[in-house]
XYZ file of C-alpha atoms in Angstrom:
775
model
C -0.155 -0.229 -0.070
C 1.535 3.349 -1.008
C 2.533 5.351 2.167
C -0.331 8.272 2.603
C 0.416 11.869 4.820
C -1.845 13.606 7.448
C -1.999 17.151 7.412
C -5.107 16.944 11.028
C -1.731 17.970 12.976
C 0.411 20.332 11.024
C 2.471 22.529 12.476
C 1.204 21.089 15.935
C -2.411 22.330 15.523
C -4.284 20.773 18.228
C -6.423 22.288 20.449
C -8.264 20.892 22.971
C -11.371 20.972 20.938
C -10.156 18.015 19.652
C -10.491 15.715 22.270
C -14.438 16.860 21.767
C -17.143 14.348 22.762
C -20.508 13.472 22.378
C -20.754 14.937 26.390
C -20.287 18.565 24.433
C -23.472 18.520 22.465
C -25.442 16.219 25.486
C -26.158 20.332 26.595
C -28.980 20.776 23.647
C -28.970 17.306 23.237
C -28.565 17.761 19.695
C -32.206 19.385 19.353
C -33.627 22.314 18.091
C -32.860 24.306 14.532
C -30.044 26.960 16.180
C -27.058 24.804 16.451
C -26.407 23.948 12.255
C -23.541 22.363 11.075
C -20.817 24.139 9.322
C -20.336 23.126 5.588
C -18.381 19.705 5.454
C -14.701 19.797 4.396
C -13.530 20.086 0.993
C -12.249 16.453 -0.700
C -8.860 17.501 -1.921
C -5.828 15.524 -2.961
C -3.037 16.247 -0.058
C -0.146 17.574 -1.050
C 2.945 15.688 0.974
C 5.334 18.377 0.703
C 2.805 20.185 2.783
C 2.142 17.786 6.020
C 3.376 17.262 8.951
C 4.694 13.956 9.776
C 2.074 11.374 10.320
C 3.587 9.489 13.374
C 4.033 12.838 15.241
C 0.607 13.582 14.417
C -1.172 10.520 15.868
C 0.932 11.188 18.814
C -0.419 13.891 19.520
C -3.888 12.303 20.005
C -5.394 12.295 23.831
C -6.978 8.622 24.159
C -7.968 7.753 27.678
C -6.128 4.546 29.232
C -10.233 3.587 30.303
C -13.097 2.893 28.103
C -14.723 6.792 27.124
C -17.652 7.910 24.977
C -16.158 8.904 21.402
C -14.210 11.880 20.784
C -12.581 13.652 17.932
C -9.466 11.523 18.744
C -10.893 8.167 19.442
C -12.708 8.189 16.224
C -9.530 9.253 14.371
C -7.886 6.540 16.537
C -10.526 4.128 14.725
C -9.558 5.430 11.752
C -6.364 4.713 11.669
C -7.082 0.966 12.959
C -9.478 0.323 10.297
C -6.581 1.694 7.960
C -4.486 -1.119 9.485
C -7.378 -3.392 8.552
C -7.137 -2.787 5.064
C -3.535 -2.351 4.265
C -3.641 -5.921 5.949
C -6.478 -7.149 3.509
C -4.691 -6.249 0.506
C -1.896 -7.601 1.550
C -3.400 -10.602 1.858
C -5.201 -11.233 -0.912
C -2.404 -9.694 -3.364
C -0.253 -12.443 -1.852
C 0.447 -14.644 -4.955
C 0.271 -18.017 -3.911
C -0.801 -17.924 -0.389
C -2.739 -21.293 0.904
C -2.064 -22.576 -2.565
C -4.083 -19.763 -4.507
C -1.859 -19.249 -7.386
C -2.725 -16.387 -9.791
C -1.771 -17.934 -12.807
C -5.173 -20.124 -12.363
C -7.236 -17.050 -13.273
C -5.684 -17.045 -16.530
C -3.170 -15.879 -18.969
C -1.725 -12.630 -17.278
C 1.141 -11.710 -19.916
C -1.209 -8.974 -22.063
C -3.123 -8.037 -18.894
C -1.735 -4.760 -18.594
C -2.248 -4.020 -22.572
C -6.218 -4.747 -22.441
C -9.039 -2.520 -22.299
C -9.737 -3.846 -18.762
C -6.592 -3.085 -17.015
C -5.942 0.320 -18.560
C -9.063 1.210 -16.810
C -11.036 2.624 -18.838
C -13.981 2.154 -16.997
C -17.728 3.196 -16.968
C -16.964 6.008 -15.511
C -14.891 7.066 -18.450
C -17.730 5.779 -21.436
C -20.722 6.694 -19.376
C -21.606 2.524 -20.615
C -21.202 -0.282 -18.300
C -18.398 -2.578 -18.791
C -19.903 -4.679 -21.384
C -18.681 -7.365 -24.008
C -19.996 -5.290 -26.709
C -17.023 -3.037 -25.542
C -14.752 -5.785 -25.842
C -12.125 -7.181 -28.221
C -11.745 -10.741 -28.452
C -8.364 -10.301 -26.170
C -10.394 -7.803 -23.825
C -13.037 -10.487 -23.075
C -10.442 -13.228 -22.265
C -9.047 -10.078 -19.778
C -11.999 -9.611 -18.590
C -12.759 -12.785 -17.745
C -9.238 -13.315 -16.248
C -9.388 -10.527 -14.203
C -12.914 -11.477 -12.842
C -11.382 -14.687 -12.180
C -8.132 -12.729 -10.545
C -10.448 -11.038 -8.022
C -12.279 -14.159 -6.859
C -9.227 -15.765 -6.212
C -8.132 -12.553 -4.165
C -11.470 -12.857 -2.198
C -10.677 -16.519 -1.275
C -7.051 -16.107 0.259
C -9.007 -13.334 2.037
C -12.374 -15.579 2.803
C -9.192 -18.150 4.049
C -7.627 -16.030 6.294
C -10.791 -14.870 7.597
C -11.987 -18.072 9.206
C -8.418 -18.456 10.263
C -8.723 -15.348 12.417
C -11.953 -16.100 13.589
C -10.753 -19.562 15.200
C -8.085 -17.898 16.269
C -10.459 -15.661 18.203
C -12.160 -18.324 19.388
C -8.960 -19.361 21.290
C -8.112 -16.078 22.742
C -11.332 -15.590 23.922
C -11.194 -19.364 26.005
C -7.804 -18.173 27.143
C -9.294 -14.813 28.582
C -9.248 -14.868 32.475
C -11.973 -13.756 34.163
C -14.642 -14.596 36.630
C -17.241 -17.660 36.784
C -19.590 -18.467 33.574
C -23.007 -17.558 34.158
C -25.666 -19.709 35.935
C -29.356 -19.585 36.017
C -29.050 -18.976 40.064
C -27.109 -16.418 38.922
C -30.724 -14.763 36.726
C -32.517 -15.450 39.792
C -30.620 -13.161 42.261
C -31.049 -9.534 42.173
C -27.804 -7.154 42.379
C -26.209 -10.417 41.110
C -22.500 -8.754 39.963
C -22.317 -11.857 37.592
C -25.625 -11.004 36.205
C -28.243 -7.711 36.531
C -25.238 -5.482 37.503
C -22.584 -6.902 34.931
C -23.024 -4.384 32.243
C -23.040 -1.672 35.081
C -20.474 -2.580 37.889
C -17.097 -1.501 36.719
C -14.915 -2.922 39.506
C -13.892 -6.056 37.574
C -10.646 -4.741 35.469
C -8.869 -6.519 32.693
C -5.141 -6.726 32.182
C -4.820 -5.107 28.907
C -0.522 -3.671 28.355
C 1.155 -3.391 25.555
C 2.453 -6.525 25.750
C -1.252 -8.090 26.022
C -2.568 -7.058 22.810
C -3.722 -9.617 20.318
C -2.389 -10.224 16.541
C -4.268 -7.840 14.326
C -6.628 -10.497 12.467
C -7.823 -11.315 16.067
C -8.306 -7.650 17.125
C -10.530 -7.205 13.683
C -12.343 -10.091 14.858
C -12.932 -9.114 18.277
C -13.589 -5.455 16.793
C -16.741 -6.584 14.717
C -17.896 -8.674 17.768
C -18.180 -5.627 19.830
C -20.069 -4.273 16.547
C -22.647 -6.120 17.728
C -23.828 -4.837 21.193
C -26.460 -7.340 22.775
C -24.357 -10.115 20.723
C -21.077 -9.313 22.715
C -23.205 -8.622 26.168
C -24.721 -11.739 26.185
C -21.271 -13.659 25.568
C -19.337 -11.837 27.627
C -22.061 -12.639 30.526
C -22.499 -16.461 29.635
C -18.333 -16.728 29.833
C -17.622 -14.131 32.863
C -15.780 -11.669 31.418
C -17.022 -9.137 32.874
C -13.443 -7.513 33.314
C -13.255 -8.093 29.566
C -16.420 -6.178 28.687
C -15.567 -3.272 31.125
C -12.121 -3.013 29.044
C -13.570 -2.418 25.707
C -10.873 -1.559 22.969
C -8.073 -0.055 24.536
C -7.290 3.069 21.936
C -3.981 4.347 23.353
C -2.309 1.155 23.281
C -3.921 0.174 19.323
C -2.707 3.654 18.416
C 0.632 2.999 19.469
C 1.109 0.021 17.655
C -0.163 1.177 14.053
C 2.562 3.261 12.458
C 2.527 5.899 9.638
C 2.496 3.189 7.121
C -0.353 1.191 9.159
C 1.468 -1.980 9.897
C 0.874 -3.409 13.262
C 3.978 -3.681 15.314
C 4.351 -5.371 18.758
C 7.272 -6.307 20.924
C 8.858 -9.812 20.525
C 7.225 -10.379 24.584
C 3.743 -9.436 23.628
C 4.159 -12.155 20.793
C 5.585 -14.548 22.920
C 3.064 -14.278 25.105
C 0.434 -14.718 22.456
C 1.695 -18.053 22.058
C 1.827 -18.888 25.657
C -1.322 -17.705 26.287
C -2.939 -19.269 22.769
C -0.584 -21.764 21.968
C -0.791 -20.251 18.296
C 1.368 -18.456 15.893
C 1.378 -14.851 16.148
C 1.237 -14.688 12.248
C -1.897 -16.131 10.670
C -0.255 -17.948 7.828
C 2.229 -19.734 10.192
C -0.909 -21.647 12.174
C -1.183 -25.270 10.574
C -2.474 -25.885 6.962
C -4.980 -28.036 8.875
C -7.658 -27.750 11.447
C -7.859 -30.361 14.442
C -10.829 -31.718 15.198
C -12.460 -33.960 17.898
C -15.411 -35.994 15.794
C -19.021 -34.854 17.565
C -19.941 -38.473 17.462
C -17.097 -40.733 18.366
C -14.755 -38.279 19.788
C -11.947 -39.560 17.508
C -9.198 -36.556 17.084
C -9.207 -35.698 13.111
C -7.588 -33.095 11.258
C -9.363 -31.204 8.385
C -7.531 -29.464 5.197
C -8.637 -25.244 5.808
C -8.996 -26.026 2.317
C -9.293 -28.295 -0.557
C -9.248 -25.240 -3.211
C -4.885 -25.577 -3.284
C -3.313 -25.834 -6.570
C 0.603 -26.204 -8.094
C 1.913 -22.814 -9.092
C 1.467 -24.102 -12.599
C -1.636 -25.690 -13.075
C -4.397 -24.236 -15.521
C -6.894 -25.680 -17.647
C -9.322 -23.711 -19.343
C -11.358 -26.145 -19.924
C -11.961 -26.453 -16.656
C -14.313 -23.631 -14.275
C -12.509 -21.738 -11.826
C -14.150 -23.292 -8.794
C -13.066 -22.183 -5.132
C -16.058 -23.986 -3.499
C -13.845 -26.088 -1.465
C -14.640 -29.240 1.115
C -12.252 -28.000 3.844
C -12.357 -26.252 7.114
C -12.430 -22.914 6.156
C -14.248 -23.696 2.446
C -17.868 -22.798 1.557
C -18.504 -26.931 1.624
C -17.048 -28.596 4.577
C -17.528 -31.810 4.041
C -15.090 -34.725 5.571
C -15.851 -38.219 6.801
C -14.541 -40.148 9.909
C -13.485 -43.447 8.827
C -14.391 -44.066 12.447
C -17.988 -43.645 12.916
C -18.789 -43.068 9.307
C -20.018 -39.697 10.118
C -19.491 -36.667 7.428
C -18.720 -33.602 9.400
C -20.199 -30.464 7.846
C -21.568 -27.200 8.654
C -25.023 -28.244 9.435
C -24.053 -30.874 11.713
C -21.293 -28.696 13.671
C -24.608 -26.293 14.380
C -26.396 -29.297 15.788
C -23.243 -30.518 17.923
C -23.121 -27.017 19.422
C -26.823 -26.948 20.504
C -25.785 -30.384 22.073
C -23.123 -29.060 24.184
C -24.803 -26.034 25.328
C -28.035 -28.117 26.407
C -25.563 -30.313 28.364
C -24.270 -27.578 29.809
C -27.934 -26.211 30.987
C -28.590 -29.442 32.324
C -24.962 -30.136 34.115
C -23.199 -29.154 36.901
C -22.622 -25.519 35.207
C -26.156 -25.557 34.758
C -25.342 -22.083 32.288
C -28.682 -21.147 30.855
C -29.352 -21.627 26.854
C -28.457 -18.528 25.020
C -31.305 -16.731 23.730
C -32.292 -16.853 26.947
C -30.349 -14.397 28.813
C -31.391 -10.559 27.719
C -35.063 -9.000 28.169
C -35.979 -9.035 24.305
C -37.567 -5.541 24.149
C -34.768 -3.818 26.324
C -31.372 -5.563 25.658
C -31.155 -5.820 29.332
C -30.404 -8.408 31.938
C -33.561 -8.397 34.195
C -33.764 -11.123 37.183
C -35.957 -13.650 36.524
C -38.938 -13.505 39.291
C -39.519 -16.183 42.151
C -41.830 -18.617 41.948
C -45.575 -18.524 40.774
C -43.841 -16.108 38.289
C -40.811 -17.822 37.595
C -42.689 -21.325 36.157
C -44.202 -19.168 33.772
C -41.908 -16.533 32.722
C -41.521 -16.267 29.250
C -37.731 -15.388 28.461
C -36.520 -18.613 30.296
C -39.329 -20.882 28.672
C -36.533 -22.376 26.247
C -34.481 -23.695 29.564
C -37.660 -25.069 31.258
C -38.720 -27.192 27.905
C -35.157 -28.494 27.775
C -34.917 -29.573 31.145
C -38.218 -30.988 30.874
C -38.784 -34.555 30.487
C -41.787 -34.018 27.606
C -41.172 -35.727 24.492
C -37.850 -37.590 26.177
C -36.389 -33.816 24.692
C -33.160 -34.132 27.094
C -32.373 -38.001 25.700
C -33.285 -36.856 22.228
C -30.828 -33.863 22.241
C -27.786 -35.298 24.389
C -27.835 -38.593 22.593
C -28.800 -36.431 19.258
C -25.199 -37.085 17.827
C -25.383 -41.172 17.912
C -28.842 -42.159 17.478
C -29.069 -39.905 13.608
C -26.797 -40.571 10.942
C -25.873 -36.808 10.169
C -27.586 -34.904 12.544
C -28.733 -31.279 11.610
C -30.669 -28.151 13.429
C -33.955 -29.582 11.628
C -34.047 -32.746 13.909
C -33.708 -30.394 16.889
C -36.560 -28.507 15.326
C -38.608 -31.440 14.692
C -38.846 -32.489 18.565
C -39.545 -28.517 19.737
C -42.355 -28.632 17.610
C -43.868 -31.439 18.781
C -43.639 -30.058 22.296
C -45.331 -26.805 21.209
C -48.174 -28.397 19.869
C -49.193 -30.907 22.977
C -51.175 -29.379 25.620
C -50.282 -31.311 28.088
C -46.906 -30.692 28.381
C -46.876 -27.648 28.432
C -48.811 -27.426 31.441
C -46.269 -29.590 32.723
C -43.679 -27.134 31.708
C -45.396 -24.075 33.073
C -46.927 -26.187 35.634
C -49.958 -24.484 34.726
C -52.946 -26.743 36.571
C -56.299 -25.518 34.805
C -58.470 -28.286 33.597
C -57.150 -30.553 31.687
C -59.965 -30.698 28.716
C -58.857 -27.146 27.879
C -56.525 -26.508 24.907
C -53.444 -24.726 26.488
C -50.925 -23.029 24.382
C -47.844 -20.780 25.310
C -47.914 -16.905 24.715
C -46.465 -15.010 22.049
C -43.160 -14.047 24.459
C -42.050 -17.514 25.210
C -42.472 -18.210 21.344
C -40.438 -15.444 20.824
C -37.645 -16.958 23.185
C -37.820 -20.336 21.408
C -37.192 -18.012 18.213
C -34.349 -15.865 19.631
C -32.684 -19.702 20.775
C -32.942 -20.880 17.377
C -31.276 -18.301 15.624
C -27.904 -19.133 18.025
C -28.153 -22.043 15.776
C -29.283 -21.352 12.669
C -26.109 -21.246 10.229
C -24.073 -20.660 13.108
C -21.712 -23.103 14.890
C -19.231 -20.819 16.307
C -19.254 -20.328 20.037
C -20.896 -17.059 19.712
C -24.436 -15.550 19.095
C -23.782 -15.013 15.834
C -21.285 -16.314 12.948
C -17.980 -13.367 13.214
C -16.873 -14.624 9.737
C -19.628 -13.425 7.980
C -19.850 -10.467 10.236
C -16.394 -9.221 9.439
C -16.955 -9.812 6.118
C -19.982 -7.065 5.831
C -17.894 -5.031 8.216
C -15.576 -4.792 5.752
C -17.544 -3.277 3.345
C -17.492 -0.030 6.107
C -13.972 0.005 6.076
C -13.643 0.022 2.611
C -15.501 2.725 2.453
C -13.902 4.537 5.113
C -10.707 3.788 3.271
C -11.946 5.725 0.122
C -13.380 8.661 1.488
C -10.193 9.286 3.580
C -11.368 11.604 6.168
C -7.912 10.899 7.971
C -5.600 12.368 5.409
C -7.772 15.684 5.105
C -6.806 18.740 6.051
C -10.048 19.374 8.109
C -9.769 15.661 9.368
C -10.190 17.376 13.297
C -13.526 18.960 12.023
C -15.442 16.434 10.290
C -15.294 14.289 13.471
C -16.458 17.091 15.368
C -19.459 17.207 12.445
C -20.224 13.625 12.892
C -19.685 13.589 16.888
C -23.200 16.081 16.833
C -24.612 13.948 14.293
C -24.428 11.387 16.410
C -25.995 12.609 19.063
C -29.406 14.035 16.956
C -28.906 10.381 15.247
C -29.582 9.004 18.706
C -32.493 11.413 19.995
C -34.581 10.750 16.881
C -33.984 6.686 17.614
C -34.876 8.016 21.493
C -38.031 9.754 20.362
C -39.325 7.030 17.552
C -38.706 4.187 19.718
C -40.574 1.481 17.362
C -39.007 2.935 14.137
C -35.778 2.024 12.467
C -33.550 4.714 12.225
C -30.563 3.905 9.604
C -27.379 5.653 10.039
C -25.098 8.082 7.381
C -21.540 6.789 6.987
C -20.371 10.163 9.231
C -22.958 8.883 12.254
C -21.835 4.815 11.986
C -18.199 6.103 12.112
C -19.139 7.651 15.570
C -21.762 5.066 16.679
C -19.138 2.169 15.954
C -16.433 3.778 17.830
C -19.160 4.182 20.724
C -19.693 0.496 20.526
C -15.944 -0.294 20.977
C -16.368 0.682 24.654
C -19.050 -1.460 25.456
C -19.774 -0.793 29.002
C -19.699 3.478 28.013
C -21.953 2.714 25.320
C -24.537 0.808 27.658
C -24.564 3.486 29.753
C -25.375 5.817 26.952
C -27.964 4.211 25.423
C -29.961 2.907 28.734
C -29.524 6.547 30.125
C -31.391 8.066 26.743
C -33.494 5.531 25.401
C -33.713 2.789 28.524
C -33.071 0.407 26.134
C -29.895 -1.021 25.166
C -30.217 -0.450 21.556
C -28.321 -3.031 18.874
C -26.830 -2.694 15.685
C -28.285 -4.859 13.417
C -26.255 -7.054 11.385
C -28.201 -7.923 8.790
C -30.927 -5.476 7.334
C -32.908 -6.702 3.986
C -31.866 -3.945 1.407
C -34.840 -2.939 0.277
C -35.984 -2.249 4.239
C -32.504 -0.884 4.665
C -33.565 2.162 1.826
C -37.147 2.401 2.746
C -36.181 3.143 6.523
C -33.126 5.643 5.018
C -35.705 7.855 3.770
C -37.697 7.774 6.834
C -34.658 8.523 8.815
C -33.742 10.936 5.980
C -36.672 12.725 6.570
C -37.125 12.701 9.697
C -33.413 14.523 10.613
C -34.563 16.999 7.936
C -37.738 18.132 9.766
C -36.138 18.456 13.655
C -32.794 19.875 12.147
C -33.684 22.016 9.071
C -30.564 20.561 7.562
C -29.886 17.874 5.093
C -29.345 14.373 6.732
C -26.996 12.936 3.614
C -24.334 15.212 2.645
C -23.947 13.647 -1.010
C -24.808 14.507 -4.374
C -25.030 10.870 -5.625
C -28.737 10.284 -7.867
C -29.399 7.904 -5.067
C -29.404 10.794 -2.311
C -30.504 13.558 -4.446
C -33.394 11.526 -5.063
C -34.023 10.413 -1.323
C -34.429 14.624 -0.480
C -36.126 15.053 -3.272
C -38.737 12.092 -2.196
C -39.542 14.634 1.253
C -40.711 17.579 -1.407
C -44.431 17.898 -0.669
C -46.351 18.182 -3.872
C -48.124 20.581 -3.913
C -46.045 23.033 -1.273
C -43.388 22.797 -3.903
C -46.138 24.487 -6.464
C -47.112 27.167 -3.923
C -43.233 27.979 -3.364
C -43.700 26.593 0.862
C -42.199 23.260 1.019
C -39.793 22.790 3.763
C -37.858 20.110 2.898
C -37.619 21.855 -0.811
C -35.581 24.983 0.536
C -33.230 22.614 2.373
C -32.511 20.793 -0.364
C -31.883 24.282 -2.278
C -29.859 25.735 0.580
C -27.837 22.589 0.387
C -26.548 23.616 -3.071
C -27.078 27.410 -2.808
C -24.766 27.551 0.172
C -21.990 25.872 -1.747
C -21.899 22.684 0.810
C -23.000 20.456 -2.409
C -19.107 21.227 -4.277
C -17.888 19.427 -1.695
C -19.480 16.204 -1.529
C -18.483 14.277 -4.831
C -20.951 11.190 -4.673
C -17.825 8.993 -4.914
C -16.313 10.254 -1.466
C -19.343 11.573 0.355
C -21.090 10.258 3.758
C -24.397 8.585 2.242
C -26.173 5.782 3.632
C -24.221 3.378 5.388
C -25.251 -0.260 4.312
C -22.429 -2.501 5.064
C -25.104 -4.268 6.588
C -27.414 -4.653 3.466
C -28.448 -8.356 2.675
C -30.685 -10.439 0.427
C -33.392 -12.300 1.643
C -33.043 -15.889 0.509
C -36.398 -17.728 0.510
C -36.953 -21.580 -0.565
C -39.344 -21.113 -3.358
C -40.432 -24.887 -1.843
C -42.454 -23.505 1.041
C -46.015 -21.698 0.179
C -45.767 -19.832 2.803
C -42.668 -17.894 2.259
C -43.437 -17.858 -1.558
C -46.571 -15.609 -0.198
C -44.469 -13.851 1.968
C -41.741 -13.271 -0.372
C -44.421 -11.900 -3.111
C -46.048 -9.246 -0.547
C -42.400 -8.712 0.764
C -41.418 -7.872 -3.655
C -44.225 -5.655 -3.674
C -43.523 -3.322 -1.062
C -40.053 -3.032 -2.642
C -41.581 -2.626 -5.685
C -43.655 0.317 -4.224
C -40.638 1.422 -2.443
C -38.601 1.612 -6.096
C -41.574 3.057 -7.831
C -41.351 5.982 -5.428
C -37.498 6.351 -5.455
C -37.713 6.363 -9.749
C -40.770 9.148 -9.831
C -38.194 10.779 -7.272
C -35.099 10.483 -9.309
C -37.333 11.737 -12.383
C -38.495 14.806 -10.507
C -34.809 15.507 -9.014
C -33.654 15.578 -12.750
C -36.007 18.177 -13.630
C -35.542 19.835 -10.842
C -31.543 20.345 -11.182
C -32.097 21.066 -15.129
C -33.823 23.859 -13.936
C -31.091 25.262 -11.380
C -28.834 24.418 -13.977
C -27.277 21.541 -12.479
C -26.850 18.103 -13.148
C -27.793 14.776 -11.472
C -24.850 11.496 -11.607
C -26.424 8.969 -13.719
C -27.375 6.076 -12.194
C -24.976 3.850 -13.762
C -22.493 5.783 -13.268
C -22.198 3.832 -9.443
C -19.231 1.796 -9.809
C -17.163 -0.137 -7.376
C -13.128 -1.822 -7.694
C -12.983 -5.673 -6.333
C -9.965 -6.368 -6.290
C -9.022 -4.593 -9.605
C -12.017 -5.400 -11.208
C -14.654 -2.683 -11.586
C -18.771 -4.222 -10.895
C -21.705 -2.098 -11.353
C -24.517 -1.699 -8.431
C -27.625 -0.186 -8.694
C -27.265 1.624 -5.415
C -25.392 2.405 -2.759
C -28.091 0.733 -0.408
C -27.710 -2.717 -1.794
C -25.293 -6.047 -1.120
C -22.295 -6.087 -3.186
C -22.619 -8.808 -5.942
C -19.548 -10.081 -5.671
C -20.559 -11.983 -2.375
C -20.567 -15.738 -3.017
C -21.692 -18.285 -1.166
C -19.267 -20.773 -2.197
C -16.088 -18.511 -1.286
C -16.731 -18.172 2.392
C -16.333 -20.377 5.751
C -19.946 -20.771 7.023
C -22.759 -19.379 5.070
C -23.202 -16.756 2.343
C -22.740 -13.533 4.213
C -24.758 -11.475 2.036
C -28.186 -12.905 2.759
C -30.519 -13.315 5.274
C -33.123 -16.456 5.506
C -36.434 -16.769 5.125
C -39.064 -18.176 7.552
C -41.410 -20.712 7.989
C -42.563 -24.078 8.841
C -39.725 -26.401 6.921
C -37.873 -23.901 5.761
C -34.036 -23.996 6.203
C -32.835 -21.422 8.538
C -36.674 -21.623 10.075
C -38.548 -21.035 13.417
C -40.053 -23.634 14.836
C -43.643 -24.247 13.873
C -45.807 -22.464 16.207
C -43.178 -19.883 17.487
C -44.493 -16.858 14.814
C -46.919 -18.484 12.224
C -43.946 -18.344 9.455
C -44.547 -14.628 9.270
C -40.830 -13.541 10.395
C -37.468 -13.785 8.780
C -35.187 -16.248 10.954
C -32.807 -13.257 11.470
C -35.331 -11.005 12.067
C -36.952 -13.642 14.555
C -33.085 -13.270 16.337
C -33.929 -9.923 16.869
C -35.108 -8.065 20.517
C -37.143 -5.385 20.136
C -35.823 -2.752 17.407
C -32.648 -3.007 16.583
C -31.146 -0.869 13.986
C -28.535 -1.427 11.326
């Protein structure tokens, strides 16, 4: 990666205002129109000769050694970490031969630099899509070669992430902490292991410069904390109260990353890591096989991380490039245990995870089943009430069900791995469905003593608890509340956008951070005012929001203080819904603060702003929304907001809805969703036409829709809108499951809820949500 410089600290111009935080804006809570934001900074190329030394600039950051609310300097340190992660990603992806994945498999490489594609004669130049009709025969071959190259590079990174998540798991299990959570903790008032866990700061975590993890592990930790409720539940179950309180040690992380965004630690730190985890400091230096105990017969197995490796000179032009693989880090894990005959796959590992968690519930550990720890509506730990309410308490219904003798559920679960040839979570669901449909068993579980002839069904809240429990196991065989490998991939989209916008090297970086912190306070006020709505952040707001979440205890305190809820950060949102809610958020912000929400001039943001304009008000010349949008251009602010480097919608969590067409309920639901999405798209199309017409009257132009292109490992690809999930997400490349979709829900569908818990009305990913969550 080329060396860059920054002038946010040029000539030592660092003032106390650089340490401004959200607390500075809390006096007004971001309300009212009297606190107008200054114009956004200009996006200009920084002259390296005019910049101060980057290392000196970062040395001037004022970073607390304790967890804190976000400040200008922590946001800058966060950007520095994101640049280091992006640099690491590029180094891994472009390392030819890593994991036996050679560039030569992509096709003829010798004439690439002379072709249409490699000269980057992209659609931004020609105003036309990069289609085969624009290319000569040699260029078509080059285009395919470059496309294959991008897949090979992505595969290297996908394997690196798979190994990183396993390394993070090993580190997590080695962390010193207290006692894991028990059901008894959940029943005691003011228990430090439960009710007081998020707020008591007496527990500490020893995090010195010699105890930092490797950058790949730090990246996974970063993503884990950006799923606040999942991280809290996982930390509580493991008893890691000091680790929760600590958060990301910005002062240490900032010191470890140099001006080239390389991550440098002491030899003592590297030795400490190896002693603690038994792993190499460098991801690539760990073994090429994953040691795993067979879930059925306990035989120790060694599974290759990938089966996609080939010799350097391997190339067969008749064989399509297939990077799916059946290794542990591949997209289609298949490994036969020769001793017992079970085929180990992702689905069987999910079932094995469930079995182990049930054994922890039933055994001496008495650990509650994941998904039953936090209150669904608030995200807070709430003490389980005493009897008789305890016997019918909805949140702990899954624990009572699994401990009951109904339908021999205990035996069926604990012997699942040996009683079925290839067990999956589908087998678990069948057994749970049988209990939910039997009034006698439900009475026994809830100690309900009504007349035996009367039908008895559990309430909606108990069904929600079953859904939340099941959501921890569908497409997730990690010990955590979510599949962190997929979450890191999605988070990488945000990192790449921060890298491209490059506030870090802007002469106005400090002012930019002040602006986004104020916008973040305003954003939170909108969530506080609209508790049933889903607010969608812009990229600048999301940077502040992410930075806050990286000090989990402080974010918890702030969120509870403002909303009485622990606001979640939804990791997966269907792309159509994301765009719809962004439209609502934009209008709410504009109406409340009298300023545009997304300071961007791309076709999408211009269309969203135009959608707020009332036709009648426009005719009469009294439309407030139109005046706000026009003032954005008339003031000159818009010229500082180019379409390709501005803070529009933050869509790193955008996914597509995956629906099984064989399920009639799902097909019907999908039809409704498609109709709603079509209506939104129709409004967006109409708004775009209006925005173009209005701009022409003012002597402006709006970028065409087909100008939205991105670069994927050197290969340009088109996206119809900035709210859509990246088309290069391919399920076969990735460890775990496809990071770009959310499973449909309904009886019989893979990844669906148990019958009788939601009536097939909510997607499985949504079922796992607690109350209203935010992207």
